[in-house]
Amino acid sequence: MTTPRADMAVADPVKRLSSDERRRQILVAALAVFGARGYEGATTDEVARAAGVSQPYVVRLFGSKENLFLATIEDALSRMLAGFRAALAADDAELPAGKRIGQAYVDLLEIRGLHQTLANAYLMGSHPVIGPAARRGFAAVWRFFRDELGLEADEARAFMAEGMLISTMIGLRLVDDYGSDPQITELFRSCFPTELPHILDLVPRGAEPW
């Protein structure tokens, strides 16, 4: 009886996934793991286990943890901008474009680790490879607000500042203190005046690894 090679993905008893599908599966897992552990704390082995594939298979596809993180940042930014563009294109006479974009940003909480991964990348400006990639991504979001949404510079700054505040709240897991700390409770109610129950369901808590 032969055993499967160690560098191959774990077999799916129902459907064998294509390499593109496996890559997507790994990137989804990487967002969750990097979002919870950060770049330094995460390992390709953790990502492989979360994706249900072997660690050598992850390395074969991406080459290194650094390359995997770069691909994860690119994927997170692509998902974010796609969500923004879909919201901008939506035909909703009752909700202005800016409100739709803000809702799209909140809805991205459903993608586990997306906000946290980007926030971690933005803190790595001194890294010789990750820093430039994170800066390009940050600039791309700014260009979306200025060129596609058509905001003035001060309005774009306010959008990005609020987005970074939300990402910081998620990264700090301030939700653990919601209801017990009056200041944190007030902050959540101020940031999410209409969708707070939904947010409280989505945001990861301290006991959840990812």
Short mmCIF file of C-alpha atoms in Angstrom, two decimals:
data_model
loop_
_atom_site.label_atom_id
_atom_site.label_comp_id
_atom_site.label_asym_id
_atom_site.label_seq_id
_atom_site.Cartn_x
_atom_site.Cartn_y
_atom_site.Cartn_z
CA MET A 1 0.00 0.00 0.00
CA THR A 2 1.46 3.35 -0.99
CA THR A 3 1.20 6.52 1.04
CA PRO A 4 0.54 9.96 -0.50
CA ARG A 5 3.52 12.19 -1.09
CA ALA A 6 4.12 14.69 1.73
CA ASP A 7 4.19 17.66 -0.65
CA MET A 8 0.71 17.07 -2.04
CA ALA A 9 -2.51 18.63 -0.80
CA VAL A 10 -4.76 16.57 1.39
CA ALA A 11 -7.19 14.73 -0.85
CA ASP A 12 -10.80 15.82 -0.91
CA PRO A 13 -13.00 12.71 -0.83
CA VAL A 14 -15.79 14.55 -2.66
CA LYS A 15 -14.03 16.74 -5.17
CA ARG A 16 -10.42 17.22 -6.23
CA LEU A 17 -9.76 20.95 -6.30
CA SER A 18 -7.78 22.66 -9.04
CA SER A 19 -4.54 24.44 -8.17
CA ASP A 20 -6.33 27.79 -8.44
CA GLU A 21 -9.01 26.59 -6.03
CA ARG A 22 -6.36 25.30 -3.63
CA ARG A 23 -4.59 28.65 -3.84
CA ARG A 24 -7.83 30.43 -2.98
CA GLN A 25 -8.41 28.04 -0.10
CA ILE A 26 -4.93 28.73 1.28
CA LEU A 27 -5.34 32.50 0.97
CA VAL A 28 -8.62 32.37 2.90
CA ALA A 29 -6.85 30.43 5.66
CA ALA A 30 -3.85 32.78 5.54
CA LEU A 31 -6.09 35.80 6.10
CA ALA A 32 -7.47 34.19 9.24
CA VAL A 33 -4.10 33.06 10.57
CA PHE A 34 -2.15 36.23 9.78
CA GLY A 35 -5.06 38.26 11.11
CA ALA A 36 -4.87 36.45 14.45
CA ARG A 37 -1.10 35.91 14.77
CA GLY A 38 0.43 38.73 12.78
CA TYR A 39 3.26 38.21 10.31
CA GLU A 40 5.89 37.36 12.89
CA GLY A 41 3.70 35.04 14.94
CA ALA A 42 2.14 33.05 12.09
CA THR A 43 3.74 30.04 10.44
CA THR A 44 3.17 28.35 7.11
CA ASP A 45 2.38 25.17 9.07
CA GLU A 46 -0.53 26.94 10.83
CA VAL A 47 -1.81 28.21 7.51
CA ALA A 48 -1.54 24.74 5.99
CA ARG A 49 -3.47 23.16 8.87
CA ALA A 50 -6.16 25.84 8.66
CA ALA A 51 -6.46 25.25 4.90
CA GLY A 52 -6.46 21.47 5.21
CA VAL A 53 -3.34 20.97 3.10
CA SER A 54 0.25 19.98 3.80
CA GLN A 55 2.88 22.56 4.76
CA PRO A 56 5.18 21.55 1.87
CA TYR A 57 2.28 22.17 -0.51
CA VAL A 58 1.91 25.75 0.79
CA VAL A 59 5.64 26.32 0.33
CA ARG A 60 5.51 24.80 -3.15
CA LEU A 61 2.76 27.24 -4.17
CA PHE A 62 4.09 30.39 -2.51
CA GLY A 63 7.79 29.74 -1.88
CA SER A 64 8.09 31.34 1.55
CA LYS A 65 6.09 32.88 4.37
CA GLU A 66 7.05 36.32 3.07
CA ASN A 67 5.64 35.56 -0.38
CA LEU A 68 2.50 34.09 1.19
CA PHE A 69 2.01 37.26 3.26
CA LEU A 70 2.49 39.44 0.19
CA ALA A 71 -0.11 37.39 -1.68
CA THR A 72 -2.44 37.64 1.31
CA ILE A 73 -2.09 41.43 1.45
CA GLU A 74 -2.81 41.65 -2.27
CA ASP A 75 -5.84 39.41 -1.87
CA ALA A 76 -7.17 41.45 1.07
CA LEU A 77 -6.78 44.72 -0.83
CA SER A 78 -8.41 43.25 -3.94
CA ARG A 79 -11.38 42.07 -1.89
CA MET A 80 -11.68 45.43 -0.18
CA LEU A 81 -11.56 47.47 -3.38
CA ALA A 82 -13.93 45.05 -5.13
CA GLY A 83 -16.38 45.54 -2.28
CA PHE A 84 -16.03 49.31 -2.51
CA ARG A 85 -16.54 49.30 -6.29
CA ALA A 86 -19.58 47.06 -6.04
CA ALA A 87 -21.08 49.40 -3.46
CA LEU A 88 -20.28 52.42 -5.61
CA ALA A 89 -21.94 50.82 -8.63
CA ALA A 90 -25.06 49.78 -6.69
CA ASP A 91 -28.24 51.59 -7.67
CA ASP A 92 -29.60 52.80 -4.35
CA ALA A 93 -31.30 56.18 -4.44
CA GLU A 94 -31.99 56.12 -0.69
CA LEU A 95 -28.39 55.57 0.41
CA PRO A 96 -25.61 57.92 -0.78
CA ALA A 97 -22.42 56.43 -2.20
CA GLY A 98 -20.35 57.31 0.85
CA LYS A 99 -22.73 55.45 3.14
CA ARG A 100 -22.68 52.43 0.84
CA ILE A 101 -18.87 52.38 0.89
CA GLY A 102 -18.86 52.58 4.68
CA GLN A 103 -21.30 49.70 4.88
CA ALA A 104 -19.14 47.69 2.49
CA TYR A 105 -16.14 48.20 4.77
CA VAL A 106 -18.12 46.95 7.76
CA ASP A 107 -19.44 43.99 5.74
CA LEU A 108 -15.84 42.93 5.09
CA LEU A 109 -15.74 41.82 8.72
CA GLU A 110 -17.34 38.64 7.41
CA ILE A 111 -13.98 37.81 5.80
CA ARG A 112 -12.08 36.57 8.84
CA GLY A 113 -8.79 38.36 9.39
CA LEU A 114 -8.98 40.80 6.47
CA HIS A 115 -8.92 44.01 8.49
CA GLN A 116 -6.34 42.66 10.96
CA THR A 117 -4.00 41.44 8.23
CA LEU A 118 -4.00 44.82 6.51
CA ALA A 119 -3.50 46.63 9.81
CA ASN A 120 -0.51 44.38 10.53
CA ALA A 121 0.93 45.07 7.09
CA TYR A 122 0.60 48.82 7.64
CA LEU A 123 2.79 48.51 10.74
CA MET A 124 5.62 46.91 8.76
CA GLY A 125 6.75 49.98 6.88
CA SER A 126 10.43 49.34 7.67
CA HIS A 127 10.37 45.83 6.17
CA PRO A 128 12.30 45.97 2.88
CA VAL A 129 9.75 43.90 0.93
CA ILE A 130 6.47 44.05 2.83
CA GLY A 131 6.75 47.78 3.59
CA PRO A 132 6.66 48.92 -0.07
CA ALA A 133 3.78 46.52 -0.85
CA ALA A 134 1.77 47.83 2.10
CA ARG A 135 2.42 51.43 1.06
CA ARG A 136 1.26 50.73 -2.50
CA GLY A 137 -1.91 49.18 -1.15
CA PHE A 138 -2.58 52.07 1.20
CA ALA A 139 -2.08 54.51 -1.66
CA ALA A 140 -4.45 52.49 -3.86
CA VAL A 141 -7.21 52.87 -1.27
CA TRP A 142 -6.54 56.62 -1.13
CA ARG A 143 -6.75 56.82 -4.93
CA PHE A 144 -10.08 55.02 -4.86
CA PHE A 145 -11.57 57.61 -2.50
CA ARG A 146 -10.13 60.52 -4.46
CA ASP A 147 -10.46 59.37 -8.08
CA GLU A 148 -13.34 56.89 -8.13
CA LEU A 149 -15.56 58.05 -5.29
CA GLY A 150 -14.61 61.67 -6.06
CA LEU A 151 -14.01 62.85 -2.51
CA GLU A 152 -12.07 65.96 -1.60
CA ALA A 153 -8.81 65.30 0.23
CA ASP A 154 -10.28 66.11 3.66
CA GLU A 155 -13.23 63.81 3.06
CA ALA A 156 -10.96 60.98 1.90
CA ARG A 157 -8.80 61.47 4.98
CA ALA A 158 -11.86 61.21 7.22
CA PHE A 159 -12.95 57.98 5.52
CA MET A 160 -9.55 56.39 5.92
CA ALA A 161 -9.18 57.61 9.50
CA GLU A 162 -12.49 56.02 10.48
CA GLY A 163 -11.53 52.81 8.71
CA MET A 164 -8.22 52.66 10.59
CA LEU A 165 -10.07 53.30 13.86
CA ILE A 166 -12.35 50.34 13.19
CA SER A 167 -9.37 48.14 12.28
CA THR A 168 -7.62 49.18 15.50
CA MET A 169 -10.71 48.34 17.54
CA ILE A 170 -10.85 44.90 15.93
CA GLY A 171 -7.12 44.27 16.40
CA LEU A 172 -7.27 45.27 20.06
CA ARG A 173 -10.35 43.05 20.53
CA LEU A 174 -12.05 45.90 22.33
CA VAL A 175 -15.28 43.98 21.90
CA ASP A 176 -14.19 41.93 24.93
CA ASP A 177 -14.84 45.02 27.05
CA TYR A 178 -18.11 46.02 25.38
CA GLY A 179 -20.83 46.28 28.00
CA SER A 180 -18.41 46.29 30.94
CA ASP A 181 -16.32 49.38 30.10
CA PRO A 182 -18.47 52.51 29.59
CA GLN A 183 -15.87 54.17 27.34
CA ILE A 184 -15.53 51.15 25.06
CA THR A 185 -19.29 50.69 24.96
CA GLU A 186 -19.74 54.34 23.96
CA LEU A 187 -17.07 54.00 21.26
CA PHE A 188 -18.78 50.98 19.69
CA ARG A 189 -22.17 52.67 19.76
CA SER A 190 -20.70 55.77 18.16
CA CYS A 191 -18.93 53.85 15.37
CA PHE A 192 -21.80 51.46 14.65
CA PRO A 193 -25.05 53.28 15.44
CA THR A 194 -27.29 51.07 13.27
CA GLU A 195 -25.48 47.77 12.76
CA LEU A 196 -24.08 47.17 16.27
CA PRO A 197 -25.78 43.78 16.92
CA HIS A 198 -24.42 42.49 13.60
CA ILE A 199 -20.94 43.79 14.41
CA LEU A 200 -20.92 42.18 17.85
CA ASP A 201 -21.69 38.85 16.18
CA LEU A 202 -18.91 39.20 13.61
CA VAL A 203 -15.96 40.67 15.51
CA PRO A 204 -13.61 37.99 16.93
CA ARG A 205 -13.20 37.86 20.69
CA GLY A 206 -10.22 37.17 22.91
CA ALA A 207 -10.89 33.46 23.32
CA GLU A 208 -11.06 32.88 19.56
CA PRO A 209 -7.63 32.11 18.00
CA TRP A 210 -8.94 32.86 14.49
#
